Short mmCIF file of C-alpha atoms in Angstrom, two decimals:
data_model
loop_
_atom_site.label_atom_id
_atom_site.label_comp_id
_atom_site.label_asym_id
_atom_site.label_seq_id
_atom_site.Cartn_x
_atom_site.Cartn_y
_atom_site.Cartn_z
CA UNK A 20 119.28 117.37 106.18
CA UNK A 21 116.83 114.27 106.62
CA UNK A 22 115.41 113.53 103.33
CA UNK A 23 112.75 110.88 104.58
CA UNK A 24 110.36 114.68 105.15
CA UNK A 25 108.47 115.29 102.21
CA UNK A 26 109.09 118.92 101.98
CA UNK A 27 113.46 119.11 102.32
CA UNK A 28 112.13 114.76 99.82
CA UNK A 29 110.64 117.35 97.26
CA UNK A 30 113.14 119.68 97.47
CA UNK A 31 116.22 117.38 97.09
CA UNK A 32 113.78 116.84 94.08
CA UNK A 33 113.34 119.72 92.82
CA UNK A 34 117.59 120.83 92.66
CA UNK A 35 118.17 117.28 91.30
CA UNK A 36 115.53 118.40 87.94
CA UNK A 37 117.52 121.61 87.88
CA UNK A 38 121.15 119.94 87.14
CA UNK A 39 119.59 117.17 85.19
CA UNK A 40 118.45 120.64 82.77
CA UNK A 41 121.88 121.98 82.87
CA UNK A 42 123.92 119.19 83.00
CA UNK A 43 122.85 116.19 81.52
CA UNK A 44 124.01 116.70 77.02
CA UNK A 45 121.32 116.91 75.81
CA UNK A 46 123.20 114.65 71.96
CA UNK A 47 124.62 112.08 74.21
CA UNK A 48 122.83 109.39 72.43
CA UNK A 49 122.83 110.77 69.17
CA UNK A 50 126.95 112.13 69.45
CA UNK A 51 127.21 108.21 71.14
CA UNK A 52 125.94 106.06 68.87
CA UNK A 53 128.36 104.57 66.70
CA UNK A 54 132.09 106.35 68.24
CA UNK A 55 134.72 103.81 68.90
CA UNK A 56 136.08 103.37 71.68
CA UNK A 57 138.96 106.14 73.23
CA UNK A 58 135.09 108.51 72.22
CA UNK A 59 133.62 106.45 74.27
CA UNK A 60 135.60 105.39 76.95
CA UNK A 61 135.88 109.86 77.62
CA UNK A 62 132.26 110.76 77.22
CA UNK A 63 131.45 108.19 80.14
CA UNK A 64 134.39 109.26 82.61
CA UNK A 65 133.90 113.52 81.93
CA UNK A 66 129.85 112.76 82.51
CA UNK A 67 130.96 110.06 85.51
CA UNK A 68 133.41 113.43 86.79
CA UNK A 69 130.01 116.21 86.40
CA UNK A 70 127.79 113.78 88.89
CA UNK A 71 131.10 113.39 91.06
CA UNK A 72 131.29 117.31 90.82
CA UNK A 73 126.88 117.26 92.23
CA UNK A 74 127.08 114.52 94.93
CA UNK A 75 125.44 111.89 92.60
CA UNK A 76 128.42 109.96 91.25
CA UNK A 77 127.81 106.96 94.00
CA UNK A 78 125.00 107.94 96.24
CA UNK A 79 125.23 104.63 97.91
CA UNK A 80 128.86 105.07 99.12
CA UNK A 81 129.48 105.95 103.37
CA UNK A 82 129.08 109.24 103.75
CA UNK A 83 133.59 108.69 104.21
CA UNK A 84 134.37 107.90 100.57
CA UNK A 85 131.57 110.46 99.09
CA UNK A 86 128.09 109.14 99.71
CA UNK A 87 125.83 108.92 102.79
CA UNK A 88 122.37 110.27 100.83
CA UNK A 89 119.77 108.22 102.03
CA UNK A 90 117.64 105.58 100.29
CA UNK A 91 114.70 108.00 99.53
CA UNK A 92 116.83 110.21 98.50
CA UNK A 93 118.57 107.53 95.99
CA UNK A 94 115.07 106.70 94.75
CA UNK A 95 114.83 110.33 93.99
CA UNK A 96 117.81 110.22 91.37
CA UNK A 97 116.82 107.68 89.85
CA UNK A 98 114.84 108.54 89.72
CA UNK A 99 114.94 111.96 88.06
CA UNK A 100 118.00 110.53 86.06
CA UNK A 101 116.45 107.43 83.92
CA UNK A 102 112.84 110.73 83.58
CA UNK A 103 115.76 112.88 82.21
CA UNK A 104 117.13 110.33 79.81
CA UNK A 105 120.45 111.14 81.34
CA UNK A 106 123.21 108.49 79.58
CA UNK A 107 124.01 105.63 82.32
CA UNK A 108 127.30 105.00 83.54
CA UNK A 109 128.37 101.80 82.05
CA UNK A 110 131.91 102.14 82.46
CA UNK A 111 131.96 102.89 85.70
CA UNK A 112 128.73 99.74 87.13
CA UNK A 113 130.68 97.47 88.10
CA UNK A 114 133.84 100.05 90.01
CA UNK A 115 130.72 102.16 92.06
CA UNK A 116 129.02 98.83 92.54
CA UNK A 117 130.63 95.25 93.12
CA UNK A 118 134.65 96.38 93.49
CA UNK A 119 132.91 99.08 95.72
CA UNK A 120 130.86 96.85 97.97
CA UNK A 121 133.86 94.33 97.94
CA UNK A 122 135.34 96.34 99.72
CA UNK A 123 133.67 97.74 101.51
CA UNK A 124 132.16 94.45 102.46
CA UNK A 125 135.77 92.49 103.10
CA UNK A 126 138.65 95.01 102.22
CA UNK A 127 141.67 95.58 104.36
CA UNK A 128 141.99 99.57 105.17
CA UNK A 129 144.70 99.37 103.16
CA UNK A 130 143.18 98.01 100.05
CA UNK A 131 140.07 100.62 100.90
CA UNK A 132 142.11 103.93 101.24
CA UNK A 133 143.70 102.55 97.87
CA UNK A 134 141.50 101.59 95.41
CA UNK A 135 137.73 103.97 96.76
CA UNK A 136 139.65 107.44 96.15
CA UNK A 137 141.13 105.66 93.04
CA UNK A 138 137.58 104.67 91.72
CA UNK A 139 136.43 107.88 92.04
CA UNK A 140 139.18 109.96 90.81
CA UNK A 141 138.19 106.68 87.05
CA UNK A 142 139.27 103.14 88.33
CA UNK A 143 137.96 101.06 86.10
CA UNK A 144 136.59 98.02 86.68
CA UNK A 145 136.40 94.24 85.28
CA UNK A 146 134.20 91.16 86.92
CA UNK A 147 136.56 88.62 86.18
CA UNK A 148 134.30 85.20 87.54
CA UNK A 149 132.64 83.45 84.49
CA UNK A 150 134.73 81.13 82.50
CA UNK A 151 133.75 78.78 79.60
CA UNK A 152 131.67 75.63 81.29
CA UNK A 153 131.85 78.40 85.03
CA UNK A 154 128.70 80.68 83.95
CA UNK A 155 125.61 79.61 86.02
CA UNK A 156 127.23 77.02 88.11
CA UNK A 157 130.05 79.25 89.32
CA UNK A 158 132.09 77.25 91.82
CA UNK A 159 133.08 74.99 89.13
CA UNK A 160 135.72 78.02 88.03
CA UNK A 161 138.87 75.87 86.50
CA UNK A 162 141.46 79.39 86.28
CA UNK A 163 143.75 78.22 89.45
CA UNK A 164 146.67 80.18 91.69
CA UNK A 165 148.91 78.42 93.28
CA UNK A 166 151.10 80.32 96.52
CA UNK A 167 154.48 80.57 95.95
CA UNK A 168 155.56 82.91 98.74
CA UNK A 169 154.27 86.03 98.20
CA UNK A 170 152.60 85.53 95.48
CA UNK A 171 149.63 83.93 93.76
CA UNK A 172 150.56 82.51 89.96
CA UNK A 173 147.66 82.54 88.86
CA UNK A 174 146.49 80.23 84.65
CA UNK A 175 143.25 79.89 83.23
CA UNK A 176 140.70 81.75 81.29
CA UNK A 177 137.26 84.42 82.38
CA UNK A 178 134.64 85.26 79.74
CA UNK A 179 131.67 87.71 79.80
CA UNK A 180 133.94 90.22 81.62
CA UNK A 181 132.28 92.92 80.73
CA UNK A 182 134.48 96.34 80.00
CA UNK A 183 137.69 94.01 79.56
CA UNK A 184 139.33 96.07 77.26
CA UNK A 185 138.81 99.56 80.07
CA UNK A 186 140.09 97.85 82.97
CA UNK A 187 142.79 98.92 84.92
CA UNK A 188 142.23 96.32 87.82
CA UNK A 189 140.03 93.38 88.07
CA UNK A 190 137.64 91.36 90.64
CA UNK A 191 138.80 87.19 90.37
CA UNK A 192 137.77 84.03 91.04
CA UNK A 193 140.54 81.24 91.01
CA UNK A 194 140.81 77.68 93.12
CA UNK A 195 143.50 77.27 95.09
CA UNK A 196 142.67 74.37 96.56
CA UNK A 197 142.11 71.86 93.94
CA UNK A 198 140.73 69.22 96.28
CA UNK A 199 138.44 71.14 99.02
CA UNK A 200 134.72 70.45 98.25
CA UNK A 201 134.24 73.41 95.42
CA UNK A 202 132.70 76.54 97.01
CA UNK A 203 135.47 75.52 99.96
CA UNK A 204 138.59 76.04 97.46
CA UNK A 205 138.20 79.54 96.27
CA UNK A 206 139.72 82.96 96.70
CA UNK A 207 139.48 86.58 95.85
CA UNK A 208 141.40 88.75 93.95
CA UNK A 209 142.23 92.49 93.22
CA UNK A 210 143.97 91.33 89.93
CA UNK A 211 146.12 94.95 88.96
CA UNK A 212 145.28 94.37 84.74
CA UNK A 213 148.78 95.65 83.48
CA UNK A 214 150.14 92.86 84.79
CA UNK A 215 151.88 90.94 82.69
CA UNK A 216 150.90 87.31 81.15
CA UNK A 217 147.54 88.68 80.90
CA UNK A 218 145.31 88.37 77.20
CA UNK A 219 141.75 90.17 77.14
CA UNK A 220 139.65 89.39 73.72
CA UNK A 221 136.78 91.85 72.92
CA UNK A 222 134.18 89.33 71.62
CA UNK A 223 131.71 90.74 68.79
CA UNK A 224 127.66 90.38 70.04
CA UNK A 225 124.29 89.92 67.17
CA UNK A 226 124.42 93.64 68.00
CA UNK A 227 127.12 94.67 66.36
CA UNK A 228 129.01 95.68 70.22
CA UNK A 229 131.34 93.86 71.90
CA UNK A 230 131.79 95.10 75.60
CA UNK A 231 131.56 91.16 76.93
CA UNK A 232 135.51 89.82 76.34
CA UNK A 233 137.35 87.48 77.22
CA UNK A 234 140.20 87.24 79.42
CA UNK A 235 143.52 84.88 79.25
CA UNK A 236 145.68 84.60 82.33
CA UNK A 237 149.10 82.53 81.96
CA UNK A 238 150.67 82.90 84.86
CA UNK A 239 149.93 85.57 86.29
CA UNK A 240 151.96 86.72 89.51
CA UNK A 241 149.24 88.70 91.32
CA UNK A 242 150.96 89.94 95.56
CA UNK A 243 149.55 88.56 98.67
CA UNK A 244 147.97 91.37 99.94
CA UNK A 245 145.81 91.05 97.43
CA UNK A 246 144.15 88.74 97.81
CA UNK A 247 140.71 90.00 99.30
CA UNK A 248 139.54 87.84 102.30
CA UNK A 249 140.95 84.84 103.70
CA UNK A 250 142.50 82.11 101.85
CA UNK A 251 140.12 79.15 99.99
CA UNK A 252 136.95 81.73 101.55
CA UNK A 253 136.24 83.66 98.75
CA UNK A 254 133.24 81.37 97.27
CA UNK A 255 131.45 84.08 100.60
CA UNK A 256 133.53 87.04 99.27
CA UNK A 257 131.06 86.93 96.22
CA UNK A 258 127.83 86.73 97.27
CA UNK A 259 128.47 89.90 98.20
CA UNK A 260 129.62 91.50 95.55
CA UNK A 261 126.83 89.71 93.07
CA UNK A 262 124.62 90.64 96.30
CA UNK A 263 126.05 94.23 94.54
CA UNK A 264 123.07 93.48 91.28
CA UNK A 265 120.78 93.93 94.16
CA UNK A 266 118.49 96.83 94.29
CA UNK A 267 119.52 100.27 93.71
CA UNK A 268 120.50 99.17 90.71
CA UNK A 269 117.53 97.47 89.47
CA UNK A 270 115.79 100.89 90.98
CA UNK A 271 117.25 102.31 88.27
CA UNK A 272 117.25 99.82 85.73
CA UNK A 273 113.62 99.61 85.82
CA UNK A 274 113.57 103.54 86.65
CA UNK A 275 115.63 103.73 82.90
CA UNK A 276 112.63 101.32 80.89
CA UNK A 277 109.99 103.34 82.62
CA UNK A 278 109.88 106.48 81.50
CA UNK A 279 112.28 106.85 78.22
CA UNK A 280 112.03 103.28 76.36
CA UNK A 281 108.03 103.50 77.51
CA UNK A 282 107.68 107.14 76.37
CA UNK A 283 109.63 106.46 72.71
CA UNK A 284 107.07 102.80 72.64
CA UNK A 285 103.86 105.12 72.89
CA UNK A 286 105.60 107.49 70.42
CA UNK A 287 105.75 103.84 68.08
CA UNK A 288 102.51 103.06 68.68
CA UNK A 289 100.54 105.60 67.68
CA UNK A 290 101.32 106.01 64.28
CA UNK A 291 99.40 102.64 64.68
CA UNK A 292 95.79 104.10 65.84
CA UNK A 293 95.13 99.76 66.07
CA UNK A 294 92.80 99.79 69.56
CA UNK A 295 94.41 95.67 69.76
CA UNK A 296 98.50 97.29 69.80
CA UNK A 297 97.04 100.46 72.41
CA UNK A 298 95.60 97.05 74.49
CA UNK A 299 99.39 96.01 74.47
CA UNK A 300 100.52 99.08 75.41
CA UNK A 301 98.50 98.57 78.12
CA UNK A 302 99.17 95.38 79.29
CA UNK A 303 102.81 96.38 79.69
CA UNK A 304 102.41 99.87 81.41
CA UNK A 305 100.79 97.71 84.12
CA UNK A 306 103.84 95.95 83.44
CA UNK A 307 106.29 98.64 84.38
CA UNK A 308 104.18 99.91 87.15
CA UNK A 309 104.12 97.00 88.82
CA UNK A 310 107.44 96.76 88.17
CA UNK A 311 108.74 99.62 89.59
CA UNK A 312 106.88 98.63 92.31
CA UNK A 313 108.21 96.08 94.28
CA UNK A 314 112.15 97.40 93.19
CA UNK A 315 111.20 100.28 95.14
CA UNK A 316 109.35 97.88 98.25
CA UNK A 317 112.80 95.62 97.91
CA UNK A 318 114.42 98.37 98.27
CA UNK A 319 113.02 99.77 101.53
CA UNK A 320 112.52 96.42 103.16
CA UNK A 321 116.23 95.19 101.72
CA UNK A 322 117.67 98.43 104.21
CA UNK A 323 114.86 97.85 107.10
CA UNK A 324 116.84 94.52 106.57
CA UNK A 325 113.39 92.92 106.41
CA UNK A 326 113.71 91.94 103.26
CA UNK A 327 113.55 88.03 101.93
CA UNK A 328 116.30 85.44 100.83
CA UNK A 329 114.23 85.15 97.10
CA UNK A 330 113.62 88.95 96.30
CA UNK A 331 115.78 89.44 94.79
CA UNK A 332 115.61 87.08 92.61
CA UNK A 333 111.69 88.09 92.15
CA UNK A 334 112.95 91.52 90.90
CA UNK A 335 115.70 90.19 87.85
CA UNK A 336 113.38 87.67 87.33
CA UNK A 337 109.75 89.91 86.26
CA UNK A 338 112.98 92.88 84.95
CA UNK A 339 114.78 90.74 82.80
CA UNK A 340 111.62 88.88 81.31
CA UNK A 341 108.98 91.56 80.45
CA UNK A 342 112.13 93.84 78.91
CA UNK A 343 112.05 91.23 76.69
CA UNK A 344 108.34 91.26 75.89
CA UNK A 345 108.63 95.19 75.66
CA UNK A 346 110.90 95.58 73.51
CA UNK A 347 109.85 92.48 71.42
CA UNK A 348 106.34 93.90 71.37
CA UNK A 349 108.87 97.43 70.45
CA UNK A 350 110.72 95.14 67.23
CA UNK A 351 106.69 94.27 66.58
CA UNK A 352 106.01 97.71 66.08
CA UNK A 353 109.04 99.71 64.32
CA UNK A 354 109.69 96.67 61.58
CA UNK A 355 109.11 99.07 59.69
CA UNK A 356 109.77 102.20 61.34
CA UNK A 357 112.20 105.25 62.53
CA UNK A 358 113.71 103.47 65.11
CA UNK A 359 114.88 100.42 63.01
CA UNK A 360 118.79 101.43 63.56
CA UNK A 361 122.09 99.21 63.26
CA UNK A 362 123.73 101.09 65.68
CA UNK A 363 122.84 101.97 69.15
CA UNK A 364 124.13 103.75 71.54
CA UNK A 365 127.04 103.27 73.70
CA UNK A 366 126.31 105.74 77.02
CA UNK A 367 122.98 103.93 76.73
CA UNK A 368 120.59 101.14 78.54
CA UNK A 369 118.53 98.23 76.87
CA UNK A 370 115.41 101.01 75.34
CA UNK A 371 117.53 102.93 73.23
CA UNK A 372 114.54 103.27 70.89
CA UNK A 373 116.17 100.51 68.33
CA UNK A 374 114.04 98.08 68.86
CA UNK A 375 115.57 95.49 66.79
CA UNK A 376 119.47 95.61 68.61
CA UNK A 377 117.42 96.27 71.63
CA UNK A 378 115.03 92.82 71.06
CA UNK A 379 118.88 91.01 70.24
CA UNK A 380 120.81 92.50 73.07
CA UNK A 381 117.71 92.08 76.14
CA UNK A 382 118.50 87.72 76.00
CA UNK A 383 121.28 88.84 77.73
CA UNK A 384 119.40 89.48 80.19
CA UNK A 385 118.04 86.12 80.90
CA UNK A 386 121.44 84.45 81.31
CA UNK A 387 123.98 86.99 83.79
CA UNK A 388 123.74 87.05 87.39
CA UNK A 389 122.13 83.42 87.29
CA UNK A 390 119.69 82.73 84.06
CA UNK A 391 116.09 82.16 84.46
CA UNK A 392 115.68 79.28 85.60
CA UNK A 393 118.46 80.08 88.26
CA UNK A 394 116.09 82.24 89.72
CA UNK A 395 112.58 80.51 89.63
CA UNK A 396 114.68 77.82 91.24
CA UNK A 397 115.83 80.61 93.72
CA UNK A 398 111.93 81.39 94.69
CA UNK A 399 111.21 78.10 94.44
CA UNK A 400 113.68 76.74 97.65
CA UNK A 401 114.19 79.72 99.66
CA UNK A 402 110.93 82.13 98.41
CA UNK A 403 107.48 79.27 98.49
CA UNK A 404 109.89 76.28 100.66
CA UNK A 405 110.21 73.96 98.05
CA UNK A 406 112.36 71.03 98.11
CA UNK A 407 115.85 71.65 96.44
CA UNK A 408 116.44 69.93 92.67
CA UNK A 409 117.96 67.47 92.91
CA UNK A 410 121.54 67.16 92.28
CA UNK A 411 122.51 64.82 89.54
CA UNK A 412 126.45 63.77 89.39
CA UNK A 413 128.36 64.06 87.00
#
């Protein structure tokens, strides 16, 4: 089927709409608010398999692994899932995007055969990149791996690892050559989270959630066949992993913000009947329209190979800071309204309608994947060709 033809794309949109009407649980937000970890995992796994049976779980994967949708179809799919307020694939996000992109881009045939079907069956992955003192400056990581025969022995600490308490496998960066320049001595591993020597500690956040975790590694042994890419060349592989945050993942988030999030904001504003409120609402709607158009344009140009080196940074910066402005406005409007609640649904996103919690949570979006300051530096240097920032030696 050629989804680029308007009539076929329209038929595909109608099929997705009908599926959404029958398959999205009507009360999932209420049912997922305040649940424990086991209930959250069970719901997420069930939702993933519903999407899988429909062919909607991994549309961006190659056809031989269960994907194969055109970019136009993927855009329609995410638009309709957002419009119908579908749950997010919170638990499988790293698995279907970061792990899959890494395996497809740098994995061996055996690694792909082992893990891609397992991800479709529900294998959960976590990203073990950031460390205390090596977050935005990821290349400063200090987790060390030394080779002993057919194994690597790893000791160190990771932090801000989303969903680590539920994970089966970890995408792990560790330093294998302490004498090399910091970007050249890093290797990339596939780590079985059931290995001896691993301790996971959830981090309680200001919103009450605990989806971030610390991972402690004490003499953890990783078979050499779990090295992905060449030894000491992990930095290059990591760029493929981080690249999975671009494009369609941002499109999905932008569409969700523009649909459910904005609808609730309009409902909150109606109770005020204030022209100043209406004016701010109109300004936000203009920004949301621009964000959604930017995301669609980025996806199309990325597929065509014409995306610029800083375009993804523009989208990430715009989304994260618009999210803050929008949730801040919602918190102002809803401070005495019905949406001032103390919990938000586990399977939702950053647009739950619990405005105070949404606003507090929105600040994390200006940090992961590169802080707003880093995004502006990338835009200036790579996008506008400005002089590079001076490197300050410690």
